[in-house]
Tab-separated table of C-alpha atoms in Angstrom:
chain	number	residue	atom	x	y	z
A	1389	UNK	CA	34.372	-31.472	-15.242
A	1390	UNK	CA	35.342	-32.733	-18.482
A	1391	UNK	CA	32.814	-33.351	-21.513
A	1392	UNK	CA	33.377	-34.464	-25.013
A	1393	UNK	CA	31.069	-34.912	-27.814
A	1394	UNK	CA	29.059	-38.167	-28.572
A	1395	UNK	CA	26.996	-40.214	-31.644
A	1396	UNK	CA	24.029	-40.344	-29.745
A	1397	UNK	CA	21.257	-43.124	-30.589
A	1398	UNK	CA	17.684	-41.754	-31.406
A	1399	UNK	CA	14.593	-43.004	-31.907
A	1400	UNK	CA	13.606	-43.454	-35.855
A	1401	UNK	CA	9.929	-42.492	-36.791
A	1402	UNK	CA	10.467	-44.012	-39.950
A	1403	UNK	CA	10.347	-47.415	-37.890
A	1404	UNK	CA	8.748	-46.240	-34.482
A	1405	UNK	CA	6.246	-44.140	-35.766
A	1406	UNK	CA	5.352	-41.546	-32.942
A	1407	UNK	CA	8.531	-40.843	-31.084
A	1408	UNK	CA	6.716	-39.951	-28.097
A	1409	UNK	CA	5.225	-43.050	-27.382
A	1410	UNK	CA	8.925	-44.587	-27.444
A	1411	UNK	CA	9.941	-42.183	-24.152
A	1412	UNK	CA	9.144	-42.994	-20.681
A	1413	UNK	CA	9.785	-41.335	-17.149
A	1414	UNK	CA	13.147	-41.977	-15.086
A	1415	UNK	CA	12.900	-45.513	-13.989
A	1416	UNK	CA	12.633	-45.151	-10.432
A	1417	UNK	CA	9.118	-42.956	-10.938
A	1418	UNK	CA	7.655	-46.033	-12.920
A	1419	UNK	CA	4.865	-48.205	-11.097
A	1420	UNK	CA	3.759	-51.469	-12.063
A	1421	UNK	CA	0.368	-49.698	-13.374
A	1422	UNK	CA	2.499	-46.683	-15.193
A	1423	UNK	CA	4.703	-49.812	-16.677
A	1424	UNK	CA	1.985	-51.550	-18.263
A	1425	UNK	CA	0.421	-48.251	-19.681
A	1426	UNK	CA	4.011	-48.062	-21.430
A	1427	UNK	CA	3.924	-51.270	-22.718
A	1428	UNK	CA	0.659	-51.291	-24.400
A	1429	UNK	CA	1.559	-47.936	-25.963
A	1430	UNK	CA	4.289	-49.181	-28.122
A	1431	UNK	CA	6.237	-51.836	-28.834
A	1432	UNK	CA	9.397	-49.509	-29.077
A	1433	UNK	CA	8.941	-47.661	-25.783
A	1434	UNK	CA	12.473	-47.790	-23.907
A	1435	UNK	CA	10.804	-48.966	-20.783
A	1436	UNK	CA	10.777	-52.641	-21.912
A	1437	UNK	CA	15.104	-51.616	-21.093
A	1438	UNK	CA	14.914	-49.989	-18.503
A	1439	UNK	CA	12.157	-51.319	-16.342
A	1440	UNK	CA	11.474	-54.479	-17.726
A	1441	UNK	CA	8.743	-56.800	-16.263
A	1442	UNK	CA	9.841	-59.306	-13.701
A	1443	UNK	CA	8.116	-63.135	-13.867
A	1444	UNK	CA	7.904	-65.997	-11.229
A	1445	UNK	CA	9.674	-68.111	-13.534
A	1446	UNK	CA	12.950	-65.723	-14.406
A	1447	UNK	CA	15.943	-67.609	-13.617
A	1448	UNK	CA	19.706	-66.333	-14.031
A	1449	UNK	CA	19.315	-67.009	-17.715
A	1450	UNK	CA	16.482	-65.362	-18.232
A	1451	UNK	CA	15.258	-62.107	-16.394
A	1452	UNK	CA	14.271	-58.536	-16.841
A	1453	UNK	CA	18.375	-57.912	-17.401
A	1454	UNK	CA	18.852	-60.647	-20.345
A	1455	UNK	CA	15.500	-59.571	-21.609
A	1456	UNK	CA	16.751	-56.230	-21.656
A	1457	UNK	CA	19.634	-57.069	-23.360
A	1458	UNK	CA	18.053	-58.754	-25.889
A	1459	UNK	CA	15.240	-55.994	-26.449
A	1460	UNK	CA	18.196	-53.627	-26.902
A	1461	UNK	CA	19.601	-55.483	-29.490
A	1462	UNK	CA	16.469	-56.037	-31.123
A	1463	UNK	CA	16.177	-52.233	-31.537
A	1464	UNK	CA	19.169	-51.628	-32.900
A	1465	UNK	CA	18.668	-54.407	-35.482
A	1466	UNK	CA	15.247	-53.451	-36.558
A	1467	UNK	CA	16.826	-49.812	-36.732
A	1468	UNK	CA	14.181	-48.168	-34.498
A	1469	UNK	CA	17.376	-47.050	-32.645
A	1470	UNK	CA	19.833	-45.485	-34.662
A	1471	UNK	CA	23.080	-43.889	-34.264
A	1472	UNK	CA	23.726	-40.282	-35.231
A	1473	UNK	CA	26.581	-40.389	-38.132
A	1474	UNK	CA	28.587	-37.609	-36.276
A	1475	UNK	CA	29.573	-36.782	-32.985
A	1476	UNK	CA	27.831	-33.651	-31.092
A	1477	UNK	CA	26.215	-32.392	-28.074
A	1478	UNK	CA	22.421	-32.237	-27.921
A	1479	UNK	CA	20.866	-28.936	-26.254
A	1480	UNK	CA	17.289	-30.457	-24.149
A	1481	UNK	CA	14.977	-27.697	-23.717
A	1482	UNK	CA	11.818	-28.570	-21.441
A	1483	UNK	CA	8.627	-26.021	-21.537
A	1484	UNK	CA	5.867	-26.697	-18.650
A	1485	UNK	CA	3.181	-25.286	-16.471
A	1486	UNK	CA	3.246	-24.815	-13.125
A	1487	UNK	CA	0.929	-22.592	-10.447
A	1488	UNK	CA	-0.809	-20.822	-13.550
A	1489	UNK	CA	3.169	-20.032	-15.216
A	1490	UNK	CA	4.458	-21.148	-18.489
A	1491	UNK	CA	8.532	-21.695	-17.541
A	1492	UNK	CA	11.461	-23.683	-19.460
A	1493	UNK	CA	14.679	-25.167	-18.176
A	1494	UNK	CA	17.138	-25.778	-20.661
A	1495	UNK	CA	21.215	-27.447	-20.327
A	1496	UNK	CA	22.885	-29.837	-22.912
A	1497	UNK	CA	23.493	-33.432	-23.064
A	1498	UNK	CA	27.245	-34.273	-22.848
A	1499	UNK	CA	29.837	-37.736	-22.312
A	1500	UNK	CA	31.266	-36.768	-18.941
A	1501	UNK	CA	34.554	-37.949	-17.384
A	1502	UNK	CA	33.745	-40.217	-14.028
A	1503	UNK	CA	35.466	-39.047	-11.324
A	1504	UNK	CA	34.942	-40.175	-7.524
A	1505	UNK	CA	32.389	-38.237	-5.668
A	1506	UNK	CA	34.058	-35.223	-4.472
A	1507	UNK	CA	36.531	-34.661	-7.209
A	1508	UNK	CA	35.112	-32.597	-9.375
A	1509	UNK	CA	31.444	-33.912	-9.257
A	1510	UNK	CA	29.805	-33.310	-5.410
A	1511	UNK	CA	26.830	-35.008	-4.277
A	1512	UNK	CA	24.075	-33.548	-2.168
A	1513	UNK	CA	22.324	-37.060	-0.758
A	1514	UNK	CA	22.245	-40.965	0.016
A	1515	UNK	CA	22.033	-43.685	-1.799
A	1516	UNK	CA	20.361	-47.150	-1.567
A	1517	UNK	CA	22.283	-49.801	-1.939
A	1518	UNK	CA	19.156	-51.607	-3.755
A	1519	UNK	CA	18.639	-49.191	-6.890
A	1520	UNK	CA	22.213	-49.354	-7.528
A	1521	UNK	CA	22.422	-53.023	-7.467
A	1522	UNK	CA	19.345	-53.402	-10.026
A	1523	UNK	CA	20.778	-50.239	-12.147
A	1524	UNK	CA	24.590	-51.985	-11.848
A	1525	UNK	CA	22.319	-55.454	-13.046
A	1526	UNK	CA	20.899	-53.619	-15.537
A	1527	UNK	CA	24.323	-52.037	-16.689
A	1528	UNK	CA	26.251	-55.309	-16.650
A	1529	UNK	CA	23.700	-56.926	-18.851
A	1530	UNK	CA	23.262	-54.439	-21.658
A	1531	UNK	CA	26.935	-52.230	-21.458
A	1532	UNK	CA	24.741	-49.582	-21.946
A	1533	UNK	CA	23.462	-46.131	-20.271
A	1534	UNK	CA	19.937	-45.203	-20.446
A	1535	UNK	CA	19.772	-42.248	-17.837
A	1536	UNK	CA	20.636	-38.625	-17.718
A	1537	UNK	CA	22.565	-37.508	-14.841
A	1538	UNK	CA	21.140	-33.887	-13.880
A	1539	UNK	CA	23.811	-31.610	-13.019
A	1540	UNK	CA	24.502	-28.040	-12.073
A	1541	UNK	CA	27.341	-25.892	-12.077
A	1542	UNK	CA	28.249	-22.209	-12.574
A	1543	UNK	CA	27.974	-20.358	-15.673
A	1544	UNK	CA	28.288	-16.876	-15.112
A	1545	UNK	CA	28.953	-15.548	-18.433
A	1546	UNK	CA	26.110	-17.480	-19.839
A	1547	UNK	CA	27.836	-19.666	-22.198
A	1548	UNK	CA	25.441	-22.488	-22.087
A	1549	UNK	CA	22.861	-20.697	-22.450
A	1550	UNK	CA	23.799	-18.478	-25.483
A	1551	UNK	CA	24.748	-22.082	-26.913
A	1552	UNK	CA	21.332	-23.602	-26.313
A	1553	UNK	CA	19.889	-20.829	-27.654
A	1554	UNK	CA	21.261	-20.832	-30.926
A	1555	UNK	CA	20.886	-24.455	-30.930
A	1556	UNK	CA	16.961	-23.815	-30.773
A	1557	UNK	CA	17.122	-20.914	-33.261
A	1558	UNK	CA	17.345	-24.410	-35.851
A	1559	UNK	CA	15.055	-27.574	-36.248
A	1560	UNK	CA	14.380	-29.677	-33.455
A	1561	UNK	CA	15.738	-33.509	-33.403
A	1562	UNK	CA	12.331	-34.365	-31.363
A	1563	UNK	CA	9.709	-32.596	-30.174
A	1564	UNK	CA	7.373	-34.602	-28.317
A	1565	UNK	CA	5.357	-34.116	-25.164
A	1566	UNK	CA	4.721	-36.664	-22.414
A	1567	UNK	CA	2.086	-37.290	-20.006
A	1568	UNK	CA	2.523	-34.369	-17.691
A	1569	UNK	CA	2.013	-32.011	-20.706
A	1570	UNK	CA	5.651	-31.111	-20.388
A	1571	UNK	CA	7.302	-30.520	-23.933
A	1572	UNK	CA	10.628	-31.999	-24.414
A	1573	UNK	CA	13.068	-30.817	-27.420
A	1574	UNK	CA	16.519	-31.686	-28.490
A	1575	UNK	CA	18.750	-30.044	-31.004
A	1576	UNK	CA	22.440	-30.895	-32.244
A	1577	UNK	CA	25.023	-28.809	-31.321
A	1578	UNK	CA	27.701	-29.442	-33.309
A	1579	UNK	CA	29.280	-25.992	-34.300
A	1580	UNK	CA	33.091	-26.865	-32.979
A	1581	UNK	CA	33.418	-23.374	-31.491
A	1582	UNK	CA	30.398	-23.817	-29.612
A	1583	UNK	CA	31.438	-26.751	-28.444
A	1584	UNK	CA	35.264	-25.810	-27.106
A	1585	UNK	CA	33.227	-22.988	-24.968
A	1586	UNK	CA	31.295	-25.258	-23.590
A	1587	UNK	CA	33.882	-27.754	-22.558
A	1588	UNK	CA	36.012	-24.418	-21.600
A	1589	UNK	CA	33.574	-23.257	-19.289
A	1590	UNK	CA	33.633	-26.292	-17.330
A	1591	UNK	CA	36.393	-27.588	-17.587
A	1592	UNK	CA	37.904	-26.396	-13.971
A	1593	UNK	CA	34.396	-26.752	-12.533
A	1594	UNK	CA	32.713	-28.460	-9.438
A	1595	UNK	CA	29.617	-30.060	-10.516
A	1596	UNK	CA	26.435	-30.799	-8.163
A	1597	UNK	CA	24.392	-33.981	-8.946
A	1598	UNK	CA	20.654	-32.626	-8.934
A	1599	UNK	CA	19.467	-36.248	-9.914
A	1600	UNK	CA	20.514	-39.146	-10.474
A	1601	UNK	CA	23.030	-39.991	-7.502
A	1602	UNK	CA	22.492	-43.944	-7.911
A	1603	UNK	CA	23.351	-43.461	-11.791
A	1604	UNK	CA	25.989	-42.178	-11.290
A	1605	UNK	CA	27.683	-44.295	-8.222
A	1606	UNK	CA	26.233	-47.272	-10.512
A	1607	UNK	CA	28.180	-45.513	-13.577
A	1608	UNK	CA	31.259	-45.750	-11.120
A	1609	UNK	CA	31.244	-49.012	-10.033
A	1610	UNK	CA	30.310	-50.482	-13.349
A	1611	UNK	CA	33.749	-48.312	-14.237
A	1612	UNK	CA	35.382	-50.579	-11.030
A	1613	UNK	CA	34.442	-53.542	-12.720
A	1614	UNK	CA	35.094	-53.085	-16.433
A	1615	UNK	CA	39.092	-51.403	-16.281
């Protein structure tokens, strides 16, 4: 699997205030009730993107995908999005409580080379051919990705991990927790060292999809379409 370093956009509290009122579930886990909570929490919240209300009267010009795109755009103008002035990787460190147990799950947040399923990147289910179209819509309208893809692969001398690590050892890009108590934090990694292990250590792996299988087929296609 190949990775390389990215400007990521962030949220700016400066314009958005709370950061964690900007963040919202995966799409697919977002009802219409859970949507509207969203909505009325901020202005800012990235749901407006990525799950955007439908209306009887959309039309081709005008629908949750051209409303997307122009809510996008209207982020980045106001600044509440803002681009990171040099490229890194972002370690994503999640703490939560489950049956009584405080745990965290940690991994990084990396470009990654598309490759067709089963070069490189293996899948473990089925998709539907609905989420992709409305992800591929979605895509198409904004040339934008607003997922993670969750993947897993073998790290037996722990690189990763000692990375994230001393990642957390510094100060956190956002800390923020979200409805399920969970507490989500990022932090740059941009040591170059760091980051040639890291792209190293995968570099001749096979990576498993945990989630996000219509992502990343809608990634591919959108790929398909665009070369």
């Amino acid at each position: 699997m190949e990775i390389k370093v990215f400007r990521a956009y962030r949220f700016d509290p400066d314009i958005v205030g709370n950061v964690g009122d900007c963040i919202a579930p995966p799409y697919d886990v977002i009802d219409d009730h859970l949507r509207q909570v969203l909505y009325e929490r901020s202005p800012w919240n990235i749901v407006r993107i990525t799950r955007g209300k439908p209306t009887p009267a959309d039309t081709d010009a005008d629908n949750p995908y051209t409303r997307a795109a122009n809510c996008l755009a209207h982020f980045l103008n106001a600044g509440a999005l803002k681009q990171d002035a040099n490229d890194s990787l972002c370690a994503y460190v999640q703490d939560f409580q489950t049956h009584g147990r405080t745990l965290r799950r940690s991994g990084f947040v990396a470009l990654g080379k598309l490759q067709e399923l089963g070069r490189g990147v293996q899948p473990h289910e089925r998709t539907l051919e609905g989420p992709k179209a409305d992800r591929l819509k979605l895509t198409r309208a904004t040339a934008a990705q607003f997922g993670q893809i969750f993947m897993l692969y073998d790290d037996a001398e722990k690189i990763a991990e000692k990375t994230i690590q001393a990642a957390a050892a510094r100060s956190a890009l956002i800390d923020v927790h979200d409805d399920d108590g969970v507490r989500h934090r990022l932090y740059r990694i941009d040591v170059p060292a760091d980051i040639a292990m890291l792209a190293r250590m995968l570099a001749d792996k096979m990576v498993v999809i945990a989630d996000g299988h219509h992502r990343y087929e809608t990634a591919l296609n959108y790929l398909r379409e665009t070369k």
